[in-house]
Every structure is written in structure tokens, then in C-alpha cells.
CSV table of C-alpha atoms in Angstrom, one decimal:
chain,number,residue,atom,x,y,z
M,1372,MET,CA,0.0,0.0,0.0
M,1373,LYS,CA,1.5,3.2,-1.2
M,1374,TRP,CA,0.1,5.4,1.5
M,1375,LEU,CA,1.7,3.2,4.2
M,1376,SER,CA,5.1,3.5,2.5
M,1377,GLN,CA,4.8,7.2,2.4
M,1378,MET,CA,3.9,7.4,6.1
M,1379,GLU,CA,6.7,5.1,7.0
M,1380,ARG,CA,9.3,7.3,5.3
M,1381,LYS,CA,8.0,10.4,7.2
M,1382,PHE,CA,7.3,8.9,10.7
M,1383,GLY,CA,9.1,5.6,10.8
M,1384,ARG,CA,11.8,7.0,13.2
M,1385,TYR,CA,9.1,7.5,15.9
M,1386,ALA,CA,8.0,3.9,15.9
M,1387,ILE,CA,8.4,1.9,19.1
M,1388,PRO,CA,10.3,-1.4,18.6
M,1389,HIS,CA,8.9,-4.6,20.3
M,1390,LEU,CA,5.7,-2.7,21.1
M,1391,MET,CA,3.8,-5.8,22.4
M,1392,TYR,CA,6.7,-6.7,24.7
M,1393,THR,CA,6.5,-3.3,26.2
M,1394,LEU,CA,2.8,-3.3,26.6
M,1395,SER,CA,2.7,-6.8,28.0
M,1396,GLY,CA,5.4,-6.0,30.5
M,1397,ILE,CA,3.4,-3.0,31.8
M,1398,MET,CA,0.2,-5.1,32.0
M,1399,LEU,CA,2.1,-7.7,34.0
M,1400,ALA,CA,3.4,-5.0,36.3
M,1401,VAL,CA,-0.1,-3.6,36.8
M,1402,TYR,CA,-1.4,-7.1,37.6
M,1403,LEU,CA,1.3,-7.8,40.1
M,1404,ILE,CA,0.7,-4.4,41.9
M,1405,ASP,CA,-3.0,-5.3,42.1
M,1406,LEU,CA,-2.1,-8.8,43.3
M,1407,PHE,CA,0.4,-7.9,46.0
M,1408,PHE,CA,-1.0,-4.5,47.0
M,1409,PRO,CA,-4.8,-5.0,46.8
M,1410,GLY,CA,-5.4,-1.6,48.4
M,1411,THR,CA,-3.9,0.2,45.4
M,1412,PRO,CA,-6.8,1.0,43.0
M,1413,MET,CA,-4.8,0.5,39.8
M,1414,GLN,CA,-7.8,-0.7,37.7
M,1415,SER,CA,-9.9,2.4,38.6
M,1416,LEU,CA,-6.9,4.7,38.0
M,1417,LEU,CA,-6.1,3.4,34.5
M,1418,ALA,CA,-9.6,2.6,33.0
M,1419,LEU,CA,-10.9,4.8,30.2
M,1420,ASP,CA,-13.8,6.5,31.9
M,1421,MET,CA,-14.9,9.5,29.9
M,1422,ASP,CA,-16.6,11.2,32.8
M,1423,LEU,CA,-13.2,11.2,34.6
M,1424,VAL,CA,-11.4,12.3,31.4
M,1425,ALA,CA,-13.8,15.3,31.2
M,1426,ARG,CA,-12.6,16.2,34.7
M,1427,GLY,CA,-9.0,16.4,33.5
M,1428,GLN,CA,-7.7,12.9,33.8
M,1429,ILE,CA,-6.6,12.7,30.2
M,1430,TRP,CA,-3.9,10.0,30.9
M,1431,ARG,CA,-6.8,7.5,30.7
M,1432,PHE,CA,-6.7,7.8,26.9
M,1433,LEU,CA,-3.4,5.9,27.1
M,1434,THR,CA,-3.5,4.0,30.4
M,1435,PHE,CA,-6.5,1.8,29.5
M,1436,LEU,CA,-4.1,-0.1,27.3
M,1437,PHE,CA,-2.2,-1.3,30.4
M,1438,LEU,CA,-5.2,-3.1,32.0
M,1439,PRO,CA,-4.5,-6.8,32.4
M,1440,PRO,CA,-6.6,-9.2,30.2
M,1441,SER,CA,-7.8,-11.3,33.2
M,1442,SER,CA,-7.8,-11.6,37.0
M,1443,SER,CA,-6.5,-15.2,36.8
M,1444,PRO,CA,-2.7,-15.6,37.1
M,1445,LEU,CA,-2.6,-18.4,34.6
M,1446,TRP,CA,-4.7,-16.6,32.0
M,1447,VAL,CA,-2.8,-13.4,32.5
M,1448,LEU,CA,0.5,-15.2,31.7
M,1449,LEU,CA,-1.0,-17.1,28.8
M,1450,ASN,CA,-2.6,-14.0,27.3
M,1451,LEU,CA,0.5,-11.9,27.7
M,1452,TYR,CA,2.7,-14.6,26.1
M,1453,PHE,CA,0.2,-14.8,23.2
M,1454,TYR,CA,0.3,-11.0,22.8
M,1455,CYS,CA,4.1,-11.2,22.6
M,1456,LEU,CA,4.0,-14.0,20.1
M,1457,LEU,CA,1.5,-12.2,17.9
M,1458,GLY,CA,3.3,-8.9,18.1
M,1459,ASN,CA,6.7,-10.4,17.3
M,1460,ALA,CA,5.3,-12.3,14.2
M,1461,LEU,CA,3.5,-9.2,12.9
M,1462,GLU,CA,6.6,-7.0,13.5
M,1463,LYS,CA,8.7,-9.4,11.5
M,1464,GLU,CA,6.2,-9.5,8.7
M,1465,TRP,CA,5.3,-5.8,8.5
M,1466,GLY,CA,8.2,-4.0,10.3
M,1467,THR,CA,8.1,-1.9,13.4
M,1468,PHE,CA,6.3,1.1,12.0
M,1469,ARG,CA,3.4,-0.8,10.4
M,1470,LEU,CA,2.7,-2.7,13.6
M,1471,ASN,CA,2.7,0.5,15.5
M,1472,LEU,CA,0.3,2.1,13.0
M,1473,PHE,CA,-2.0,-0.9,13.1
M,1474,TYR,CA,-2.1,-0.8,16.9
M,1475,LEU,CA,-2.5,3.0,17.0
M,1476,SER,CA,-5.4,2.9,14.6
M,1477,GLY,CA,-7.0,0.3,16.9
M,1478,ILE,CA,-6.5,2.6,19.9
M,1479,LEU,CA,-8.2,5.5,18.0
M,1480,GLY,CA,-11.1,3.2,17.3
M,1481,SER,CA,-11.4,2.2,21.0
M,1482,VAL,CA,-11.3,5.9,22.0
M,1483,LEU,CA,-14.0,6.8,19.5
M,1484,ALA,CA,-16.1,4.0,20.9
M,1485,ALA,CA,-15.5,5.4,24.4
M,1486,LEU,CA,-16.7,8.8,23.2
M,1487,VAL,CA,-20.0,7.2,22.2
M,1488,THR,CA,-20.4,4.8,25.2
M,1489,GLY,CA,-18.6,6.6,28.0
M,1490,TYR,CA,-16.2,3.8,28.7
M,1491,GLY,CA,-13.4,2.1,26.8
M,1492,VAL,CA,-11.8,-1.4,26.9
M,1493,ASN,CA,-8.7,-2.9,25.3
M,1494,ARG,CA,-10.2,-6.4,24.9
M,1495,TYR,CA,-11.3,-6.2,21.2
M,1496,LEU,CA,-8.2,-4.1,20.4
M,1497,ASN,CA,-5.9,-6.9,21.4
M,1498,LEU,CA,-8.2,-9.4,19.6
M,1499,SER,CA,-7.5,-7.5,16.4
M,1500,LEU,CA,-3.8,-8.6,16.7
M,1501,PHE,CA,-4.9,-12.2,16.4
M,1502,LEU,CA,-7.2,-11.5,13.5
M,1503,ALA,CA,-4.3,-9.8,11.7
M,1504,PHE,CA,-2.0,-12.8,12.5
M,1505,ALA,CA,-4.6,-15.3,11.2
M,1506,ALA,CA,-5.0,-13.3,8.0
M,1507,LEU,CA,-1.2,-13.4,7.4
M,1508,TYR,CA,-0.6,-17.0,8.7
M,1509,PRO,CA,-3.9,-18.8,8.3
M,1510,ASN,CA,-2.4,-22.3,8.5
M,1511,PHE,CA,-0.2,-21.6,11.5
M,1512,GLU,CA,-1.0,-24.3,14.1
M,1513,LEU,CA,-1.6,-23.3,17.7
M,1514,LEU,CA,-2.0,-25.9,20.5
M,1515,LEU,CA,-5.5,-25.5,22.1
M,1516,PHE,CA,-5.3,-26.4,25.8
M,1517,PHE,CA,-1.6,-27.3,25.1
M,1518,VAL,CA,-2.8,-30.5,23.3
M,1519,VAL,CA,-5.1,-30.0,20.3
M,1520,PRO,CA,-3.4,-28.5,17.2
M,1521,VAL,CA,-5.8,-25.9,15.6
M,1522,LYS,CA,-5.0,-23.7,12.6
M,1523,ALA,CA,-5.1,-20.0,13.2
M,1524,LYS,CA,-7.8,-19.4,10.6
M,1525,TYR,CA,-10.3,-21.7,12.4
M,1526,LEU,CA,-9.7,-19.9,15.8
M,1527,ALA,CA,-10.1,-16.6,14.0
M,1528,VAL,CA,-13.5,-17.8,12.7
M,1529,ILE,CA,-14.5,-18.8,16.3
M,1530,ASP,CA,-13.4,-15.4,17.6
M,1531,LEU,CA,-15.4,-13.6,14.8
M,1532,LEU,CA,-18.5,-15.6,15.5
M,1533,TYR,CA,-18.2,-14.8,19.2
M,1534,SER,CA,-17.7,-11.1,18.5
M,1535,ALA,CA,-20.7,-11.3,16.1
M,1536,GLY,CA,-22.8,-12.8,18.8
M,1537,SER,CA,-21.7,-10.1,21.3
M,1538,PHE,CA,-22.5,-7.5,18.7
M,1539,PHE,CA,-26.0,-8.7,17.8
M,1540,TYR,CA,-27.1,-9.6,21.4
M,1541,GLY,CA,-25.1,-7.1,23.4
M,1542,ASP,CA,-25.9,-3.6,24.3
M,1543,TRP,CA,-24.9,-0.5,22.3
M,1544,ALA,CA,-21.8,0.0,24.3
M,1545,SER,CA,-20.6,-3.5,23.4
M,1546,ARG,CA,-21.5,-3.0,19.7
M,1547,ALA,CA,-19.6,0.3,19.5
M,1548,ALA,CA,-16.5,-1.2,21.2
M,1549,ILE,CA,-16.4,-4.2,18.9
M,1550,LEU,CA,-17.0,-2.2,15.7
M,1551,MET,CA,-14.6,0.6,16.4
M,1552,SER,CA,-11.8,-1.5,17.9
M,1553,LEU,CA,-11.6,-3.6,14.7
M,1554,LEU,CA,-11.3,-0.6,12.3
M,1555,ASN,CA,-7.6,-1.3,12.1
M,1556,VAL,CA,-8.4,-4.8,10.6
M,1557,LEU,CA,-10.6,-3.2,8.0
M,1558,LEU,CA,-8.0,-0.5,7.3
M,1559,PHE,CA,-5.2,-3.0,6.7
M,1560,PHE,CA,-7.2,-5.9,5.2
M,1561,GLY,CA,-10.4,-4.4,3.9
M,1562,ALA,CA,-9.2,-4.1,0.3
M,1563,ALA,CA,-7.8,-7.7,0.2
M,1564,LEU,CA,-11.1,-9.0,1.8
M,1565,PHE,CA,-13.2,-7.1,-0.8
M,1566,HIS,CA,-11.1,-8.6,-3.7
M,1567,TRP,CA,-11.4,-12.1,-2.2
M,1568,VAL,CA,-15.2,-11.8,-1.8
M,1569,LYS,CA,-15.4,-10.5,-5.4
M,1570,ARG,CA,-13.3,-13.4,-6.8
M,1571,LYS,CA,-15.5,-15.9,-4.9
M,1572,ALA,CA,-18.7,-14.2,-6.1
M,1573,ASP,CA,-17.4,-14.2,-9.7
M,1574,TYR,CA,-16.5,-17.9,-9.5
M,1575,TRP,CA,-19.9,-18.9,-8.2
M,1576,ILE,CA,-21.7,-16.8,-10.8
M,1577,MET,CA,-19.5,-18.4,-13.6
M,1578,ARG,CA,-20.2,-21.9,-12.2
M,1579,ARG,CA,-23.9,-21.3,-12.0
M,1580,ASN,CA,-24.0,-20.0,-15.6
M,1581,PHE,CA,-22.0,-23.0,-16.8
M,1582,ARG,CA,-24.4,-25.4,-15.2
M,1583,LYS,CA,-27.4,-23.4,-16.5
M,1584,TYR,CA,-26.2,-23.6,-20.1
M,1585,HIS,CA,-24.4,-27.0,-20.2
M,1586,TRP,CA,-26.8,-29.3,-18.4
């Protein structure tokens, strides 16, 4: 994409290397502070609450990214390891700047959702990393429950179905969070998805016409 190359030439020097390592390390630190110092209200200090932002707590536009993905020690470690794995793979494929831009566009989407709903989360933003990974490496095998090998594309379909269910049956806050947090996926993969759907549609139309006139 030409526009990406132009942006990289202008702003590439500002990109943060190993972005997901940095974010995962901060999430782990926040989780440990909450675990060992339960009187410290880290979650409430970092969350993206637009009412509190309006009172001057503008750091929340950034710090909601640091909220841990779970309250369970095992799931925190697994999720953070997974974030690092995804981030490392995407950075090798795209380069540092493009990964930064992908994540930044997801952040902007999450903030826009918060402007509508009053509250922002990083859950669907981090899900977008996996969707990008699955789009680039659809046949990469992951061990589900450390035992069952499953290709990334199938797990991505499950995640999309789950998100679709949350979108259609959730409240408007959930819908906005899902839609806006995945804008980065559409930005980076929307054109390719459109061409893929068009090719499939053309194929099935051609197949239908062939059957119609040759049977």
C-alpha cells in the first residue's frame, strides 16, 4: 500500500520497537501491583472512563491499554505470552512502523467507541492482533489447551463468531466497542477482503452459468 510506505518514510523513526513486549510488560506490572497491593486502585486509576477524562484525567486515553486481560494468574500469563508471540510475528512481517500504526489505529477506534459509550476497553483491540495474525498466517497451528493443534484461521472464525454474537445480542456499548476497535483490521485488510469476496462471487456466478447452459 503506497500510503503506508509514504507514512513510514515520514514517521518511521518514531515507531516503538517490540511494542507488544513493552505493553505486555506493563500489563504484568499492573497485575502484580493489584495482586500484592490490593489496596492500590490500579484498575480504577487506569480505566478509560470518559466522565473522569472530562474532569481532566486525560492520561486515561493511554493507560487503559495497560489493564491486564484477566484476573487469573494463569490466564494473564497465557494472554501476555500470546500477545508477545503475535506482536513479534507481525513486526517481523510488517516492520516496526506498520505494527505501531496498526495498533495505533485500533487505539483510536477504541477511544472513538468510548466517546460514544462513555467507557473504553482494550479487549477487542488486542483481539485485532490475532485477526491480523490469522490473516497473514492462516495455516499456523496453535495448541489449544496445550494439546489440540488448531489452525489460526479456524480460531479466528470462532473469535469472529463470538464477536458477532456479542455485537448482535449485546448492548450498544458492546457494539460500539467491537466495531470501532476492529477498524484497524478493515484498514489493513479491507481491500484484500473485498477482492477475495469479489473473486469468490465471480467464481460462483460463472459456475452457476456454466451449469445453466451446459446441463
